[in-house]
Amino acid sequence: MPALLRPAFIAFGVACLMSAASLASSGSALAQAKQQQAPAQQTAPAQPQAPVLKQVALTDKQLDGVLAAQKDMDAITEKLPENTAPDQKVIAQLDDVAKKHGFAGYDEYNNVVDNISLVIGGFDPATKKYVGTDAVIKAQIAQVQADKKMPAKDKKEALDELNEALKTPAPQVENKGNIDLVAKYYDKLVAALGDEEN
């Protein structure tokens, strides 16, 4: 992999894994909430709950729809100021694009993209084979540690993010058929969704 692409790809992998890890944290938040219901076990403060990923069995039609919609989605989202929630007008535009490409609306489109990201996070980018998120994170940690050209500050930041992702495991892929389907579209999905994740 060219040296110029390596940091960007690592960032993409970290983003996918962090996204998947944040989805996993909702499960621990739920368990923590159950523990807090018992008065004797109120030892940890409540954490904000992340949205729970609704895992679905992906279809070729959905993946084709995501790939076809991505250019239009990017055209809308690139205009948004950073760290700002979209207003109703933008949400309506995103909803229209999703419907144009075969989804019930933007929520369904977004859920499909989240399911794709969950699976992609477990692919080894070198072999393009599914190995699971832990193996990918460990390989990325080794790659960052071995990189002699990466600035120390960037290396520390990347290692901190990767180690944090390793501590919060991503949810298991419930629909194993999604792995084969994402593998079939892997290159196209990384090219289409990669810029969004960076």
Tab-separated table of C-alpha atoms in Angstrom:
chain	number	residue	atom	x	y	z
A	1	MET	CA	0.000	0.000	0.000
A	2	PRO	CA	1.483	3.374	-0.951
A	3	ALA	CA	2.700	5.352	2.047
A	4	LEU	CA	0.402	8.272	1.193
A	5	LEU	CA	-2.695	6.077	1.268
A	6	ARG	CA	-1.804	4.212	4.465
A	7	PRO	CA	-2.757	6.954	6.990
A	8	ALA	CA	-6.020	7.628	5.149
A	9	PHE	CA	-6.883	3.939	5.066
A	10	ILE	CA	-5.976	3.561	8.737
A	11	ALA	CA	-8.241	6.510	9.489
A	12	PHE	CA	-11.037	4.845	7.488
A	13	GLY	CA	-10.537	1.604	9.402
A	14	VAL	CA	-10.446	3.412	12.736
A	15	ALA	CA	-13.618	5.319	11.825
A	16	CYS	CA	-15.434	2.120	10.877
A	17	LEU	CA	-14.272	0.393	14.015
A	18	MET	CA	-15.061	3.357	16.255
A	19	SER	CA	-18.513	3.551	14.680
A	20	ALA	CA	-19.065	-0.138	15.293
A	21	ALA	CA	-17.636	0.173	18.801
A	22	SER	CA	-19.972	3.040	19.641
A	23	LEU	CA	-22.866	0.870	18.529
A	24	ALA	CA	-21.596	-1.851	20.850
A	25	SER	CA	-21.475	0.531	23.781
A	26	SER	CA	-25.255	0.784	23.718
A	27	GLY	CA	-25.397	-2.854	24.795
A	28	SER	CA	-23.180	-2.148	27.780
A	29	ALA	CA	-25.231	0.955	28.569
A	30	LEU	CA	-28.370	-1.203	28.591
A	31	ALA	CA	-26.728	-3.696	30.916
A	32	GLN	CA	-25.570	-0.840	33.113
A	33	ALA	CA	-29.101	0.579	33.228
A	34	LYS	CA	-30.421	-2.794	34.365
A	35	GLN	CA	-27.791	-2.886	37.119
A	36	GLN	CA	-28.766	0.592	38.242
A	37	GLN	CA	-32.353	-0.520	38.706
A	38	ALA	CA	-31.163	-2.619	41.626
A	39	PRO	CA	-30.485	-0.147	44.479
A	40	ALA	CA	-27.586	-2.126	45.917
A	41	GLN	CA	-25.625	-1.964	42.654
A	42	GLN	CA	-25.562	1.786	41.936
A	43	THR	CA	-21.783	2.033	41.666
A	44	ALA	CA	-21.326	3.537	38.187
A	45	PRO	CA	-22.889	6.720	36.793
A	46	ALA	CA	-25.255	6.347	33.858
A	47	GLN	CA	-23.660	6.739	30.446
A	48	PRO	CA	-25.500	8.351	27.548
A	49	GLN	CA	-27.002	5.650	25.388
A	50	ALA	CA	-25.889	5.348	21.793
A	51	PRO	CA	-28.539	4.343	19.271
A	52	VAL	CA	-28.911	0.589	18.962
A	53	LEU	CA	-28.077	-0.790	15.520
A	54	LYS	CA	-30.981	-2.685	14.039
A	55	GLN	CA	-29.191	-5.464	12.210
A	56	VAL	CA	-30.870	-6.577	8.992
A	57	ALA	CA	-30.118	-9.148	6.331
A	58	LEU	CA	-28.678	-7.085	3.493
A	59	THR	CA	-29.664	-7.608	-0.136
A	60	ASP	CA	-27.965	-6.937	-3.467
A	61	LYS	CA	-30.683	-4.362	-4.174
A	62	GLN	CA	-29.869	-2.460	-0.969
A	63	LEU	CA	-26.127	-2.423	-1.656
A	64	ASP	CA	-26.748	-1.291	-5.251
A	65	GLY	CA	-29.025	1.434	-3.853
A	66	VAL	CA	-26.382	2.648	-1.391
A	67	LEU	CA	-23.739	2.757	-4.113
A	68	ALA	CA	-26.065	4.569	-6.529
A	69	ALA	CA	-27.212	7.073	-3.871
A	70	GLN	CA	-23.791	7.922	-2.489
A	71	LYS	CA	-22.881	10.654	-4.979
A	72	ASP	CA	-26.205	12.445	-4.388
A	73	MET	CA	-25.939	11.983	-0.602
A	74	ASP	CA	-22.395	13.377	-0.591
A	75	ALA	CA	-23.491	16.402	-2.625
A	76	ILE	CA	-25.999	17.255	0.109
A	77	THR	CA	-23.907	16.428	3.184
A	78	GLU	CA	-20.725	18.142	1.941
A	79	LYS	CA	-22.546	21.495	2.152
A	80	LEU	CA	-23.341	21.024	5.848
A	81	PRO	CA	-21.197	22.867	8.388
A	82	GLU	CA	-19.077	20.520	10.511
A	83	ASN	CA	-20.625	19.234	13.757
A	84	THR	CA	-24.051	20.623	12.888
A	85	ALA	CA	-27.241	18.605	12.797
A	86	PRO	CA	-29.091	18.874	9.480
A	87	ASP	CA	-32.257	20.971	9.462
A	88	GLN	CA	-35.637	19.725	8.221
A	89	LYS	CA	-34.968	20.931	4.665
A	90	VAL	CA	-31.740	18.904	4.455
A	91	ILE	CA	-33.412	15.866	6.022
A	92	ALA	CA	-36.164	16.113	3.392
A	93	GLN	CA	-33.510	16.226	0.638
A	94	LEU	CA	-31.741	13.166	2.079
A	95	ASP	CA	-35.088	11.396	2.366
A	96	ASP	CA	-35.871	12.157	-1.303
A	97	VAL	CA	-32.492	10.786	-2.448
A	98	ALA	CA	-32.998	7.620	-0.397
A	99	LYS	CA	-36.477	7.094	-1.866
A	100	LYS	CA	-35.152	7.720	-5.384
A	101	HIS	CA	-32.731	4.817	-4.867
A	102	GLY	CA	-35.237	2.285	-3.542
A	103	PHE	CA	-35.301	2.913	0.218
A	104	ALA	CA	-38.398	3.726	2.287
A	105	GLY	CA	-36.552	6.845	3.432
A	106	TYR	CA	-33.312	8.177	4.849
A	107	ASP	CA	-33.689	6.178	8.083
A	108	GLU	CA	-33.712	2.887	6.162
A	109	TYR	CA	-30.812	4.013	3.977
A	110	ASN	CA	-28.833	5.027	7.067
A	111	ASN	CA	-29.538	1.689	8.781
A	112	VAL	CA	-28.301	-0.200	5.715
A	113	VAL	CA	-25.102	1.905	5.669
A	114	ASP	CA	-24.611	1.195	9.400
A	115	ASN	CA	-25.002	-2.550	8.760
A	116	ILE	CA	-22.480	-2.345	5.913
A	117	SER	CA	-20.031	-0.421	8.144
A	118	LEU	CA	-20.370	-3.031	10.876
A	119	VAL	CA	-19.327	-5.754	8.430
A	120	ILE	CA	-16.582	-3.723	6.689
A	121	GLY	CA	-15.015	-3.056	10.090
A	122	GLY	CA	-14.175	-6.769	10.292
A	123	PHE	CA	-12.469	-7.031	6.883
A	124	ASP	CA	-8.692	-7.201	6.600
A	125	PRO	CA	-7.969	-4.538	3.964
A	126	ALA	CA	-4.888	-6.397	2.718
A	127	THR	CA	-6.587	-9.740	2.063
A	128	LYS	CA	-10.153	-8.427	1.690
A	129	LYS	CA	-11.264	-11.341	3.869
A	130	TYR	CA	-13.500	-11.106	6.927
A	131	VAL	CA	-11.430	-11.758	10.063
A	132	GLY	CA	-13.440	-9.877	12.699
A	133	THR	CA	-12.933	-6.448	14.192
A	134	ASP	CA	-10.514	-7.512	16.938
A	135	ALA	CA	-8.098	-9.025	14.425
A	136	VAL	CA	-8.338	-5.919	12.209
A	137	ILE	CA	-7.669	-3.587	15.139
A	138	LYS	CA	-4.680	-5.642	16.318
A	139	ALA	CA	-3.239	-5.658	12.792
A	140	GLN	CA	-3.703	-1.882	12.538
A	141	ILE	CA	-1.998	-1.391	15.920
A	142	ALA	CA	0.983	-3.421	14.692
A	143	GLN	CA	1.058	-1.460	11.427
A	144	VAL	CA	0.996	1.920	13.201
A	145	GLN	CA	3.690	0.820	15.672
A	146	ALA	CA	5.921	-0.322	12.811
A	147	ASP	CA	5.453	2.874	10.784
A	148	LYS	CA	8.719	4.854	11.107
A	149	LYS	CA	7.507	7.777	8.971
A	150	MET	CA	4.359	8.642	10.929
A	151	PRO	CA	4.824	11.687	13.186
A	152	ALA	CA	4.937	10.757	16.895
A	153	LYS	CA	1.856	12.845	17.719
A	154	ASP	CA	-0.196	11.187	14.950
A	155	LYS	CA	1.084	7.765	15.956
A	156	LYS	CA	0.087	8.299	19.596
A	157	GLU	CA	-3.364	9.551	18.580
A	158	ALA	CA	-3.932	6.623	16.215
A	159	LEU	CA	-2.756	4.097	18.822
A	160	ASP	CA	-4.981	5.660	21.492
A	161	GLU	CA	-8.012	5.428	19.194
A	162	LEU	CA	-7.211	1.864	18.169
A	163	ASN	CA	-6.647	0.713	21.752
A	164	GLU	CA	-9.919	2.361	22.795
A	165	ALA	CA	-11.716	0.576	19.953
A	166	LEU	CA	-10.202	-2.712	21.110
A	167	LYS	CA	-11.613	-2.153	24.622
A	168	THR	CA	-15.144	-1.697	23.262
A	169	PRO	CA	-15.871	-4.670	21.032
A	170	ALA	CA	-18.202	-4.176	18.099
A	171	PRO	CA	-21.451	-6.150	18.037
A	172	GLN	CA	-21.243	-9.538	16.381
A	173	VAL	CA	-22.623	-9.667	12.848
A	174	GLU	CA	-25.967	-11.417	13.350
A	175	ASN	CA	-26.675	-12.053	9.669
A	176	LYS	CA	-23.680	-14.062	8.485
A	177	GLY	CA	-24.855	-13.780	4.862
A	178	ASN	CA	-24.034	-10.067	5.090
A	179	ILE	CA	-20.331	-10.953	5.251
A	180	ASP	CA	-20.394	-12.703	1.856
A	181	LEU	CA	-22.532	-9.971	0.327
A	182	VAL	CA	-20.257	-7.164	1.533
A	183	ALA	CA	-17.226	-9.165	0.336
A	184	LYS	CA	-18.786	-9.253	-3.143
A	185	TYR	CA	-19.090	-5.423	-3.156
A	186	TYR	CA	-16.073	-4.675	-0.940
A	187	ASP	CA	-13.988	-2.541	-3.329
A	188	LYS	CA	-16.961	-0.481	-4.496
A	189	LEU	CA	-18.198	0.061	-0.927
A	190	VAL	CA	-14.794	1.177	0.379
A	191	ALA	CA	-14.430	3.564	-2.557
A	192	ALA	CA	-17.942	4.988	-2.096
A	193	LEU	CA	-18.131	5.129	1.688
A	194	GLY	CA	-14.441	5.662	2.440
A	195	ASP	CA	-14.504	9.441	1.980
A	196	GLU	CA	-17.579	9.700	4.205
A	197	GLU	CA	-15.789	7.927	7.048
A	198	ASN	CA	-12.579	9.985	6.919
